[in-house]
Coordinates of C-alpha atoms in Angstrom, one line a residue:
Chain A
M1 CA -41.0 70.0 25.7
K2 CA -38.8 72.6 27.2
P3 CA -37.2 75.1 25.0
L4 CA -33.5 74.6 24.2
L5 CA -33.0 77.9 22.4
E6 CA -34.9 81.1 22.7
V7 CA -34.0 83.9 20.3
R8 CA -35.5 87.3 21.3
N9 CA -35.4 90.4 19.1
L10 CA -32.1 89.5 17.6
T11 CA -30.9 92.4 15.4
V12 CA -27.6 92.3 13.6
E13 CA -26.0 95.1 11.5
F14 CA -22.8 95.4 9.5
N15 CA -21.3 98.8 9.5
T16 CA -19.2 99.6 6.5
A17 CA -17.7 102.9 5.5
S18 CA -20.4 103.7 3.0
A19 CA -23.5 102.1 4.5
T20 CA -25.1 100.1 7.2
V21 CA -26.4 96.7 6.2
H22 CA -29.4 95.6 8.3
A23 CA -28.7 91.9 8.1
V24 CA -31.1 90.6 10.8
N25 CA -34.0 92.6 12.0
D26 CA -35.8 91.7 15.2
V27 CA -35.9 87.9 14.9
S28 CA -37.6 86.0 17.7
Y29 CA -38.4 82.3 18.0
T30 CA -38.1 79.4 20.3
L31 CA -36.7 76.0 19.5
A32 CA -37.7 72.9 21.6
E33 CA -35.3 70.2 22.5
G34 CA -35.2 67.5 19.9
E35 CA -36.9 69.7 17.3
T36 CA -35.6 70.1 13.7
L37 CA -36.0 73.6 12.4
G38 CA -35.6 74.3 8.8
I39 CA -34.8 77.9 7.9
V40 CA -35.5 78.8 4.3
G41 CA -34.7 82.0 2.5
E42 CA -32.8 83.4 -0.4
S43 CA -29.2 84.8 -0.3
G44 CA -29.1 87.8 2.0
S45 CA -32.2 86.9 3.9
G46 CA -30.2 86.8 7.1
K47 CA -30.7 83.1 7.7
S48 CA -27.0 82.3 8.0
V49 CA -25.9 85.5 9.7
H50 CA -28.4 85.2 12.5
A51 CA -27.2 81.7 13.3
L52 CA -23.5 82.7 13.1
S53 CA -24.1 85.8 15.2
M54 CA -25.6 83.8 18.0
V55 CA -22.3 82.2 18.9
G56 CA -20.0 85.1 17.9
L57 CA -18.9 83.7 14.6
I58 CA -19.4 86.9 12.5
A59 CA -16.6 89.3 12.2
M60 CA -17.0 92.1 14.7
P61 CA -16.4 94.7 13.5
P62 CA -17.9 95.3 11.0
G63 CA -20.7 93.1 12.4
R64 CA -22.6 94.2 15.5
V65 CA -25.4 92.6 17.5
V66 CA -27.5 95.7 18.0
R67 CA -30.2 94.2 20.2
G68 CA -31.5 90.9 21.4
E69 CA -31.0 87.9 23.6
V70 CA -30.2 84.4 22.7
L71 CA -31.0 82.0 25.5
F72 CA -29.4 78.6 25.2
N73 CA -30.5 76.4 28.1
G74 CA -31.3 79.6 29.9
R75 CA -27.8 81.1 29.3
N76 CA -27.6 84.3 27.3
L77 CA -25.0 83.5 24.6
L78 CA -24.6 87.1 23.6
A79 CA -23.4 88.0 27.1
L80 CA -20.7 85.2 27.2
S81 CA -17.0 86.0 27.2
Q82 CA -14.7 85.0 24.4
R83 CA -13.4 82.1 26.6
E84 CA -16.8 80.8 27.4
L85 CA -17.7 80.9 23.7
F86 CA -14.6 78.9 22.8
D87 CA -15.7 76.3 25.3
L88 CA -19.3 76.3 24.0
R89 CA -18.6 76.1 20.3
G90 CA -18.0 72.6 19.0
K91 CA -19.1 71.1 22.3
E92 CA -22.6 72.2 23.0
I93 CA -23.3 73.7 19.6
G94 CA -21.9 71.9 16.5
F95 CA -21.7 73.4 13.1
I96 CA -21.7 72.0 9.6
F97 CA -20.8 74.4 6.8
Q98 CA -21.8 74.8 3.3
D99 CA -18.8 73.9 1.2
P100 CA -17.1 70.7 2.2
M101 CA -14.5 71.5 -0.4
T102 CA -13.2 74.4 1.5
S103 CA -14.3 73.8 5.1
L104 CA -11.6 71.2 5.8
N105 CA -8.0 72.3 6.4
P106 CA -6.1 71.0 3.3
V107 CA -2.9 70.3 5.1
L108 CA -4.2 68.4 8.1
T109 CA -5.3 64.7 8.1
I110 CA -8.9 63.9 8.6
E111 CA -8.0 62.3 11.9
R112 CA -6.4 65.4 13.3
Q113 CA -9.4 67.5 12.2
I114 CA -12.0 65.3 13.8
A115 CA -9.8 64.7 16.9
E116 CA -9.4 68.4 17.6
P117 CA -12.7 69.0 19.2
L118 CA -12.5 65.7 21.1
R119 CA -9.2 66.6 22.6
R120 CA -10.1 70.2 23.1
H121 CA -13.5 69.7 24.7
L122 CA -13.6 66.2 26.1
G123 CA -9.9 66.0 27.1
L124 CA -9.4 62.6 25.3
S125 CA -5.9 61.3 25.0
A126 CA -4.4 60.8 21.5
S127 CA -5.2 57.0 21.5
Q128 CA -8.8 57.5 22.9
A129 CA -9.4 60.3 20.3
R130 CA -8.1 58.0 17.5
K131 CA -10.6 55.3 18.6
R132 CA -13.4 57.8 18.7
V133 CA -12.5 59.2 15.3
V134 CA -12.8 55.8 13.7
E135 CA -16.2 55.3 15.5
L136 CA -17.4 58.6 14.2
L137 CA -16.3 57.9 10.7
E138 CA -18.1 54.6 10.8
L139 CA -21.2 56.4 12.2
V140 CA -21.3 58.8 9.3
G141 CA -20.9 55.9 6.9
I142 CA -17.3 56.1 5.7
P143 CA -16.1 52.7 4.8
D144 CA -12.5 51.6 5.7
A145 CA -12.5 54.2 8.4
E146 CA -9.1 53.1 9.9
R147 CA -7.2 53.8 6.7
R148 CA -9.3 56.8 5.6
A149 CA -8.6 58.6 8.9
G150 CA -5.0 59.0 8.0
Q151 CA -5.8 60.6 4.6
Y152 CA -6.0 64.3 3.6
P153 CA -9.2 66.1 2.5
H154 CA -8.2 66.1 -1.2
E155 CA -8.4 62.3 -1.1
F156 CA -12.1 62.4 -0.3
S157 CA -15.0 63.1 -2.6
G158 CA -17.4 66.0 -1.9
G159 CA -20.0 63.8 -0.3
M160 CA -17.4 62.0 1.8
R161 CA -16.0 65.4 2.9
Q162 CA -19.5 66.5 3.9
R163 CA -19.8 63.3 6.0
V164 CA -16.5 64.2 7.6
M165 CA -17.9 67.7 8.4
I166 CA -20.9 66.0 10.0
A167 CA -18.6 63.8 12.0
I168 CA -16.8 66.9 13.3
G169 CA -20.1 68.6 14.0
V170 CA -21.5 65.8 16.1
S171 CA -18.2 64.6 17.6
C172 CA -18.9 66.0 21.1
N173 CA -22.6 65.1 21.0
P174 CA -23.7 68.7 20.8
K175 CA -27.2 69.7 22.1
L176 CA -27.7 71.8 19.0
L177 CA -26.4 71.2 15.5
I178 CA -26.5 74.1 13.1
A179 CA -26.1 73.1 9.4
D180 CA -25.6 76.0 7.1
E181 CA -26.5 75.1 3.6
A182 CA -24.9 71.7 4.3
T183 CA -26.1 70.0 1.1
T184 CA -26.1 72.9 -1.3
A185 CA -22.7 72.1 -2.8
L186 CA -23.6 68.4 -3.4
D187 CA -25.3 66.8 -6.3
V188 CA -28.8 65.5 -5.7
T189 CA -28.1 61.8 -5.1
V190 CA -25.4 62.6 -2.6
Q191 CA -27.7 65.2 -1.1
A192 CA -30.3 62.5 -0.5
Q193 CA -27.7 60.3 1.1
I194 CA -26.6 63.1 3.5
L195 CA -30.2 63.9 4.4
E196 CA -30.8 60.3 5.2
L197 CA -27.7 60.2 7.3
V198 CA -28.8 63.3 9.3
R199 CA -32.2 61.8 9.9
D200 CA -30.5 58.6 11.0
L201 CA -28.1 60.5 13.3
K202 CA -31.0 62.4 14.8
K203 CA -32.6 59.2 15.8
K204 CA -29.4 57.8 17.3
I205 CA -28.2 60.8 19.3
G206 CA -31.3 63.0 19.5
T207 CA -29.7 66.3 18.7
T208 CA -31.7 69.4 18.1
V209 CA -31.1 70.6 14.5
I210 CA -31.3 74.0 12.8
W211 CA -31.1 73.3 9.1
I212 CA -30.4 76.4 7.0
T213 CA -31.1 76.1 3.3
H214 CA -32.7 77.7 0.3
D215 CA -34.2 74.4 -0.8
M216 CA -37.8 74.0 0.2
G217 CA -37.6 70.3 -0.8
V218 CA -34.9 69.6 1.7
V219 CA -36.9 71.2 4.5
A220 CA -40.0 69.2 3.6
G221 CA -38.1 66.0 4.0
L222 CA -36.2 66.8 7.1
A223 CA -37.7 69.5 9.3
D224 CA -40.5 69.5 11.9
T225 CA -40.9 73.3 11.8
V226 CA -40.1 75.6 8.9
Q227 CA -39.2 79.2 9.2
V228 CA -39.2 81.4 6.1
M229 CA -37.0 84.4 6.2
Y230 CA -36.8 87.4 3.9
G231 CA -34.9 90.7 4.3
G232 CA -33.6 89.7 7.7
R233 CA -37.1 89.0 9.1
I234 CA -39.2 85.9 9.7
M235 CA -42.1 86.0 7.2
E236 CA -43.8 82.9 8.3
R237 CA -43.1 79.9 10.5
G238 CA -44.9 76.8 11.6
P239 CA -45.2 73.1 11.3
V240 CA -43.9 72.0 7.9
R241 CA -47.2 70.5 6.8
A242 CA -49.2 73.6 7.7
V243 CA -46.8 76.0 6.0
F244 CA -46.5 73.9 2.8
N245 CA -50.2 73.2 2.5
D246 CA -51.6 76.5 3.7
P247 CA -49.0 79.3 3.2
R248 CA -50.1 82.6 4.6
S249 CA -47.2 84.8 3.5
A250 CA -47.0 85.9 -0.1
Y251 CA -43.3 85.1 -0.1
T252 CA -43.8 81.5 1.0
W253 CA -46.5 81.2 -1.6
G254 CA -44.2 82.5 -4.3
L255 CA -41.4 80.1 -3.2
L256 CA -43.7 77.1 -3.3
K257 CA -45.2 78.2 -6.6
S258 CA -41.8 78.4 -8.2
L259 CA -41.0 74.8 -7.4
P260 CA -41.3 72.4 -10.3
H261 CA -44.1 69.8 -9.8
G262 CA -44.1 66.2 -10.8
S263 CA -47.5 66.6 -12.2
Q264 CA -46.5 69.5 -14.4
R265 CA -47.0 68.7 -18.1
G266 CA -45.2 69.9 -21.1
V267 CA -43.0 73.0 -21.2
K268 CA -44.8 75.1 -18.8
R269 CA -42.7 77.9 -17.5
L270 CA -41.9 78.0 -13.7
Y271 CA -43.3 80.8 -11.7
Q272 CA -40.9 83.5 -10.9
I273 CA -41.1 86.0 -8.0
P274 CA -40.9 89.4 -9.7
G275 CA -38.4 92.0 -8.8
N276 CA -35.0 91.9 -7.1
P277 CA -33.8 91.0 -3.6
P278 CA -34.2 93.9 -1.2
D279 CA -31.6 96.5 -0.6
M280 CA -30.4 95.7 2.8
T281 CA -28.7 99.0 3.4
R282 CA -32.2 100.7 3.4
E283 CA -33.7 101.4 6.8
P284 CA -36.0 98.5 7.6
V285 CA -39.4 100.1 7.4
G286 CA -42.5 98.1 6.5
D287 CA -42.9 94.6 5.1
P288 CA -39.5 93.9 3.3
F289 CA -41.3 91.8 0.7
A290 CA -43.9 94.5 -0.1
P291 CA -42.1 95.9 -3.3
R292 CA -42.2 92.5 -4.9
N293 CA -45.6 91.5 -3.6
R294 CA -48.6 91.8 -5.9
F295 CA -51.0 91.7 -2.9
A296 CA -49.2 94.4 -0.9
T297 CA -51.4 97.0 0.6
E298 CA -50.4 100.6 1.3
R299 CA -49.9 99.7 4.9
C300 CA -47.3 97.1 4.0
F301 CA -45.0 99.9 2.9
R302 CA -45.4 102.0 6.0
E303 CA -45.6 99.6 8.9
T304 CA -43.8 96.4 9.7
P305 CA -46.2 93.6 10.3
P306 CA -45.7 91.7 13.6
L307 CA -45.3 87.9 13.6
V308 CA -48.7 86.7 14.8
D309 CA -50.7 83.5 14.9
A310 CA -52.2 82.7 11.5
A311 CA -56.0 82.7 11.7
D312 CA -57.8 79.3 11.4
S313 CA -54.6 77.2 11.4
V314 CA -52.8 74.8 13.7
S315 CA -51.0 76.2 16.7
G316 CA -47.5 77.4 16.1
H317 CA -48.3 78.6 12.6
K318 CA -47.3 82.3 12.6
V319 CA -47.2 84.8 9.8
A320 CA -46.1 88.4 9.4
A321 CA -48.5 90.0 6.9
W322 CA -51.0 92.8 6.8
Y323 CA -52.9 91.2 3.9
D324 CA -54.9 88.0 4.1
L325 CA -53.3 85.7 1.6
R326 CA -56.3 83.3 1.5
Q327 CA -58.7 86.1 0.5
E328 CA -56.3 87.4 -2.1
L329 CA -55.8 84.0 -3.6
A330 CA -59.6 83.5 -3.7
K331 CA -59.9 86.8 -5.6
L332 CA -57.2 85.7 -8.0
E333 CA -59.0 82.4 -8.5
A334 CA -62.3 84.1 -9.2
A335 CA -60.6 86.5 -11.7
S336 CA -59.1 83.7 -13.7
H337 CA -62.5 82.0 -14.1
D338 CA -64.1 85.1 -15.5
Chain B
M1 CA 11.2 57.4 7.6
K2 CA 11.1 54.6 5.2
S3 CA 8.7 56.4 3.0
F4 CA 10.9 59.5 3.2
F5 CA 13.8 57.6 1.6
S6 CA 11.8 55.7 -0.9
A7 CA 10.3 59.0 -2.0
L8 CA 13.7 60.6 -2.1
L9 CA 15.1 57.8 -4.4
Q10 CA 12.4 58.7 -7.0
S11 CA 13.7 62.2 -7.5
R12 CA 17.2 62.6 -9.0
A13 CA 17.5 66.3 -8.1
G14 CA 16.3 65.7 -4.6
L15 CA 18.6 62.8 -4.1
F16 CA 21.5 64.8 -5.4
G17 CA 20.8 67.7 -3.1
F18 CA 20.3 65.4 -0.1
V19 CA 23.5 63.5 -0.7
L20 CA 25.5 66.7 -1.2
V21 CA 24.1 68.4 1.9
T22 CA 24.7 65.2 3.9
V23 CA 28.4 65.2 2.7
F24 CA 28.9 68.8 3.7
V25 CA 27.3 68.4 7.1
L26 CA 29.3 65.2 7.8
A27 CA 32.5 66.8 6.7
A28 CA 31.8 69.8 8.9
I29 CA 31.1 67.6 11.9
L30 CA 33.9 65.1 11.4
A31 CA 36.5 67.7 10.3
P32 CA 39.0 66.9 13.1
F33 CA 39.0 63.2 12.3
L34 CA 39.6 63.5 8.6
G35 CA 43.4 63.6 8.9
L36 CA 43.6 67.1 7.4
P37 CA 46.5 69.5 8.2
S38 CA 45.6 72.3 10.6
P39 CA 43.7 75.0 8.7
T40 CA 45.7 77.8 10.4
R41 CA 49.2 76.3 10.1
S42 CA 51.1 78.2 7.6
D43 CA 54.1 76.8 5.6
L44 CA 55.9 79.7 4.0
L45 CA 58.0 77.3 1.9
A46 CA 54.9 76.0 0.2
R47 CA 53.2 79.3 -0.4
M48 CA 50.7 79.2 -3.3
A49 CA 51.4 75.6 -4.0
P50 CA 49.2 74.5 -6.9
P51 CA 46.8 71.5 -6.4
T52 CA 48.7 68.2 -6.7
W53 CA 46.7 66.9 -9.5
T54 CA 47.5 69.7 -11.9
G55 CA 51.0 68.2 -12.5
L56 CA 52.7 71.5 -11.7
F57 CA 55.5 71.5 -9.2
S58 CA 54.0 71.4 -5.7
P59 CA 55.9 71.2 -2.5
G60 CA 54.1 69.1 0.1
A61 CA 50.8 67.2 -0.6
H62 CA 47.9 69.7 -0.9
P63 CA 45.1 68.2 -2.9
L64 CA 43.6 71.7 -3.5
G65 CA 46.8 73.6 -3.2
T66 CA 47.7 76.3 -0.6
D67 CA 47.0 80.0 -0.2
E68 CA 49.4 82.9 0.0
L69 CA 50.5 81.9 3.5
G70 CA 51.0 78.2 2.6
R71 CA 47.8 77.1 4.4
D72 CA 46.1 74.0 3.0
I73 CA 43.0 75.1 1.1
L74 CA 41.0 71.8 1.4
S75 CA 41.4 71.9 5.2
R76 CA 40.4 75.6 5.3
I77 CA 37.3 74.8 3.2
V78 CA 36.3 71.9 5.4
Y79 CA 36.9 73.9 8.7
G80 CA 35.3 77.0 7.1
S81 CA 32.2 75.0 6.4
R82 CA 31.7 74.5 10.1
V83 CA 31.5 78.2 10.8
T84 CA 29.6 78.9 7.6
L85 CA 27.0 76.2 8.1
I86 CA 26.4 77.0 11.8
V87 CA 26.1 80.7 11.1
A88 CA 23.9 80.3 8.1
C89 CA 21.6 77.6 9.6
S90 CA 21.2 79.5 12.8
A91 CA 20.4 82.7 11.0
V92 CA 17.9 81.0 8.7
V93 CA 16.1 79.3 11.7
L94 CA 16.2 82.4 13.8
G95 CA 15.0 84.7 11.0
G96 CA 12.5 82.1 9.9
V97 CA 10.8 81.5 13.2
V98 CA 10.6 85.2 14.0
G99 CA 9.4 86.1 10.5
V100 CA 6.8 83.4 10.2
L101 CA 5.3 84.1 13.6
L102 CA 5.2 87.9 13.0
G103 CA 3.8 87.3 9.5
I104 CA 1.0 85.1 10.9
I105 CA 0.2 87.6 13.7
A106 CA 0.1 90.5 11.2
G107 CA -2.1 88.6 8.8
Y108 CA -4.4 87.2 11.4
Y109 CA -4.9 90.3 13.5
R110 CA -4.7 92.8 10.7
G111 CA -5.5 96.4 11.8
I112 CA -3.0 98.3 13.8
V113 CA -0.7 95.3 14.5
D114 CA -0.4 94.6 10.8
R115 CA 0.2 98.2 10.0
V116 CA 3.0 98.7 12.6
L117 CA 4.8 95.4 11.6
M118 CA 4.6 96.1 7.9
R119 CA 5.8 99.7 8.3
I120 CA 8.8 98.3 10.1
V121 CA 9.4 95.9 7.2
D122 CA 9.0 98.8 4.8
I123 CA 11.5 100.9 6.7
Q124 CA 14.0 98.1 6.8
L125 CA 13.6 97.3 3.1
A126 CA 14.3 100.9 2.3
L127 CA 17.7 100.7 3.9
P128 CA 20.3 98.7 2.0
L129 CA 20.6 95.4 3.9
M130 CA 24.4 95.5 3.7
L131 CA 24.5 99.0 5.3
L132 CA 22.2 97.8 8.1
A133 CA 24.4 94.8 8.7
L134 CA 27.5 96.9 8.7
L135 CA 26.0 99.3 11.2
V136 CA 24.9 96.5 13.6
V137 CA 28.2 94.7 13.4
A138 CA 30.1 97.9 13.9
A139 CA 28.0 98.7 16.9
L140 CA 27.9 95.2 18.5
G141 CA 31.4 94.2 17.4
P142 CA 32.2 91.2 15.2
S143 CA 31.6 87.8 16.7
T144 CA 29.9 84.6 15.6
R145 CA 26.8 85.4 17.7
N146 CA 26.5 88.9 16.5
L147 CA 26.9 87.7 12.9
I148 CA 24.0 85.3 13.4
I149 CA 21.9 88.1 14.8
V150 CA 22.7 90.5 12.0
L151 CA 22.0 87.9 9.3
A152 CA 18.7 86.9 10.9
L153 CA 17.8 90.6 11.1
T154 CA 18.2 91.0 7.4
S155 CA 16.1 87.8 6.9
W156 CA 12.9 87.9 9.0
L157 CA 11.2 90.5 6.9
R158 CA 11.1 88.3 3.8
Y159 CA 9.2 85.6 5.7
A160 CA 7.0 88.1 7.4
R161 CA 5.9 89.8 4.2
I162 CA 5.1 86.7 2.3
I163 CA 3.5 84.8 5.2
R164 CA 1.3 87.8 6.0
G165 CA 0.0 87.8 2.5
Q166 CA -0.8 84.1 2.6
V167 CA -2.5 84.4 6.0
L168 CA -4.6 87.3 4.8
A169 CA -6.0 85.0 2.2
L170 CA -6.2 81.9 4.4
R171 CA -8.0 83.5 7.3
E172 CA -11.0 84.2 5.0
R173 CA -11.2 80.5 4.0
E174 CA -14.1 78.4 5.3
F175 CA -11.9 76.0 7.2
I176 CA -10.8 78.8 9.5
L177 CA -14.5 79.6 10.2
S178 CA -15.1 75.9 10.9
A179 CA -12.0 75.9 13.3
H180 CA -13.7 78.8 15.1
A181 CA -16.9 76.8 15.1
I182 CA -15.3 73.8 16.9
G183 CA -14.1 76.2 19.6
A184 CA -10.5 76.8 18.6
G185 CA -9.0 79.8 20.3
T186 CA -6.8 82.5 18.7
W187 CA -3.5 80.8 19.3
R188 CA -4.8 77.5 18.3
I189 CA -6.0 78.9 15.0
M190 CA -2.7 80.5 14.4
L191 CA -0.4 77.7 15.4
R192 CA -2.5 74.6 14.5
H193 CA -4.5 75.7 11.5
L194 CA -2.6 78.5 9.9
L195 CA 1.0 77.5 10.5
P196 CA 0.8 74.2 8.7
N197 CA -0.7 76.0 5.7
V198 CA 2.2 78.4 5.4
L199 CA 5.1 76.0 6.1
T200 CA 5.4 75.2 2.4
P201 CA 6.1 78.8 1.3
A202 CA 8.2 79.3 4.5
L203 CA 10.4 76.3 3.5
V204 CA 10.8 77.7 0.0
I205 CA 11.9 81.1 1.4
A206 CA 14.2 79.3 3.8
T207 CA 16.1 77.6 1.1
L208 CA 16.5 80.8 -0.9
E209 CA 17.4 82.6 2.3
L210 CA 20.0 80.0 3.2
A211 CA 21.7 80.6 -0.1
R212 CA 21.5 84.3 0.3
I213 CA 22.8 84.2 3.8
I214 CA 25.8 82.1 2.9
I215 CA 26.6 84.7 0.3
M216 CA 26.0 87.6 2.6
D217 CA 28.1 85.9 5.3
A218 CA 30.8 85.7 2.7
A219 CA 30.4 89.3 1.8
L220 CA 30.5 90.4 5.5
S221 CA 33.6 88.3 6.0
F222 CA 35.0 89.8 2.8
L223 CA 34.6 93.2 4.3
G224 CA 36.3 92.0 7.5
L225 CA 33.1 92.1 9.6
G226 CA 32.4 88.4 9.7
I227 CA 34.5 85.6 11.1
Q228 CA 37.8 87.0 12.3
P229 CA 41.1 85.7 11.1
P230 CA 42.9 83.4 11.4
N231 CA 39.7 81.3 11.6
P232 CA 38.8 80.1 8.1
S233 CA 35.6 81.3 6.4
W234 CA 34.6 80.9 2.8
G235 CA 34.0 84.6 2.3
R236 CA 37.3 85.6 3.8
M237 CA 39.1 83.1 1.6
L238 CA 37.5 84.7 -1.4
S239 CA 38.5 88.2 -0.4
D240 CA 42.0 87.3 0.5
G241 CA 42.6 85.2 -2.6
R242 CA 41.1 87.5 -5.2
V243 CA 44.3 89.5 -5.6
Y244 CA 46.1 86.3 -6.7
I245 CA 43.6 85.2 -9.2
S246 CA 46.0 85.6 -12.2
T247 CA 48.8 83.7 -10.5
A248 CA 47.1 81.3 -8.2
W249 CA 43.6 80.7 -9.4
W250 CA 42.9 77.8 -6.9
I251 CA 42.9 80.1 -3.9
V252 CA 39.6 81.7 -4.9
T253 CA 38.2 79.0 -7.1
F254 CA 37.7 76.3 -4.6
P255 CA 36.0 78.3 -1.9
G256 CA 33.8 79.7 -4.7
I257 CA 32.9 76.2 -5.8
A258 CA 32.2 75.2 -2.2
I259 CA 29.7 78.1 -1.9
L260 CA 28.1 77.3 -5.3
L261 CA 27.7 73.6 -4.4
T262 CA 26.2 74.3 -1.0
V263 CA 23.7 76.8 -2.3
L264 CA 22.8 74.5 -5.2
S265 CA 22.3 71.5 -3.1
V266 CA 20.3 73.3 -0.5
N267 CA 18.0 74.7 -3.2
L268 CA 17.6 71.3 -4.8
L269 CA 16.8 69.7 -1.5
G270 CA 14.5 72.5 -0.5
D271 CA 12.5 72.2 -3.8
W272 CA 12.1 68.5 -3.2
L273 CA 11.1 69.0 0.5
R274 CA 8.4 71.4 -0.6
D275 CA 6.9 68.8 -2.9
Y276 CA 7.3 66.1 -0.2
F277 CA 5.4 68.1 2.4
D278 CA 2.6 69.1 0.0
P279 CA -0.2 66.5 0.7
K280 CA -1.6 67.0 -2.7
L281 CA 1.6 66.0 -4.5
R282 CA 2.3 63.2 -2.1
T283 CA 1.4 59.8 -3.5
S284 CA -0.9 57.7 -1.3
R285 CA 1.0 56.3 1.7

């Protein structure tokens, strides 16, 4: 499969009066056409910022893309003019944002909001757009679409609004759909419905998807590839199954360990990763997770580990770590038996 | 349109304002056909004739009496409303359009654009508006057009200040980010996404401003810088009639009531319109 998106050495900073925030540090990856990439990380890991900065959606200033290239179908997005970006966003790259409660304009009808990209990018007439809006609403599973199209956002529930957001995101059949925490604000049953809808849409229109979340469970159910980010860097990435069954980064291991398991009995406390999120204003030296990592070596504090192929794993499984997590875990295991 | 009237019928205050505004506007438009005596024709034999219904001796038939030159007050109020309404509405629209646009621009671009615009507002607010109006009228000369310009000039900054504040908050909302994400350009964001969100506050300011401008128009006319005699204007009627208040109260009272009712009805209608245009308060259509 040919790559749709190639991110190379993307580095993003925010310069404020008092400090520089190193939000994204040297992130590189490729995304194949039709692939679903799940990006996992905690708040401040750079997962959202890196996606927004690719298409010029971060405020500049204070934001600044320091280095890097983002090749989308061979075109460097970071070199595009404002005008070209306007034409690209919503047409070739669709977005779904986190909070469906605030991502829709409260004073415009649903129809106008879905019709906007259709009229802007595809040049549809008002009546053509109206027809397409109804089709799109039906596609995302909103009953009584004709009537609902004329309503305002406050007349929709959270899940329904997220469906509307998805309809806007896919309205122009984008090649790439970026969903930023798209299910975070929804309760679990609605979340499951939305995920089902996205899987279904993927089958129907074959879009490539980047799904940004902090929920490992969502990634497991949706993505082909998972990419774990921490402190503005990729810690580990690879096929979902490989990463979940055989994590090589201590951070991924900690995340997985802190998930509740169905098999867990009684009132066993969940694992908690020790320490606090990193100070992003610090110069990025060394492994960003090292201060919270029980397996960190001295080298982890001094040198930044490159993202390399994980030993003895499937192809595409990469990890950035100086330590060997498998050895460390084996030692831990042995110690607990003594 | 049907839903507009059925919604209107449900609000007593809104209906009252709407009916009164309609009556004023119709009276202004149809003034020549109402069979009124000329507003400028004086009848010295019937000077300061009291309103007919008071039962006092009153030469001629003047429902609201006559002024010190024997001119019919009802006629002068009706013809005066033409001038007053045209001047006030034009000034409100002109000031509103300029103020809202500049407010959106200042709030959206922030930075240097915002600072320059808001300092202009500050400077203008520091000057007494009446002094500014006097200076401009004195420089440009009194005419209906200049009066509109002057009144709009005292009005735009109120819109600009408030709308800017609203836009500063709105531009950080997620729906503006999503508008960017569907490829909307700067002007599209300002006019299609931000403007509808600030129309409600703009409408509220407009109703307050209309009332204020009618009073300011009256004040300028009172000072002799507004509508020039012998053309009737409410403010001028007040200023000319005030010296007779102890002997002929009707000369000032009726123009005063006309101003009061206009301002009241515009405010009631404006309040109702604000609710009508708020999608959250509108019942399902």
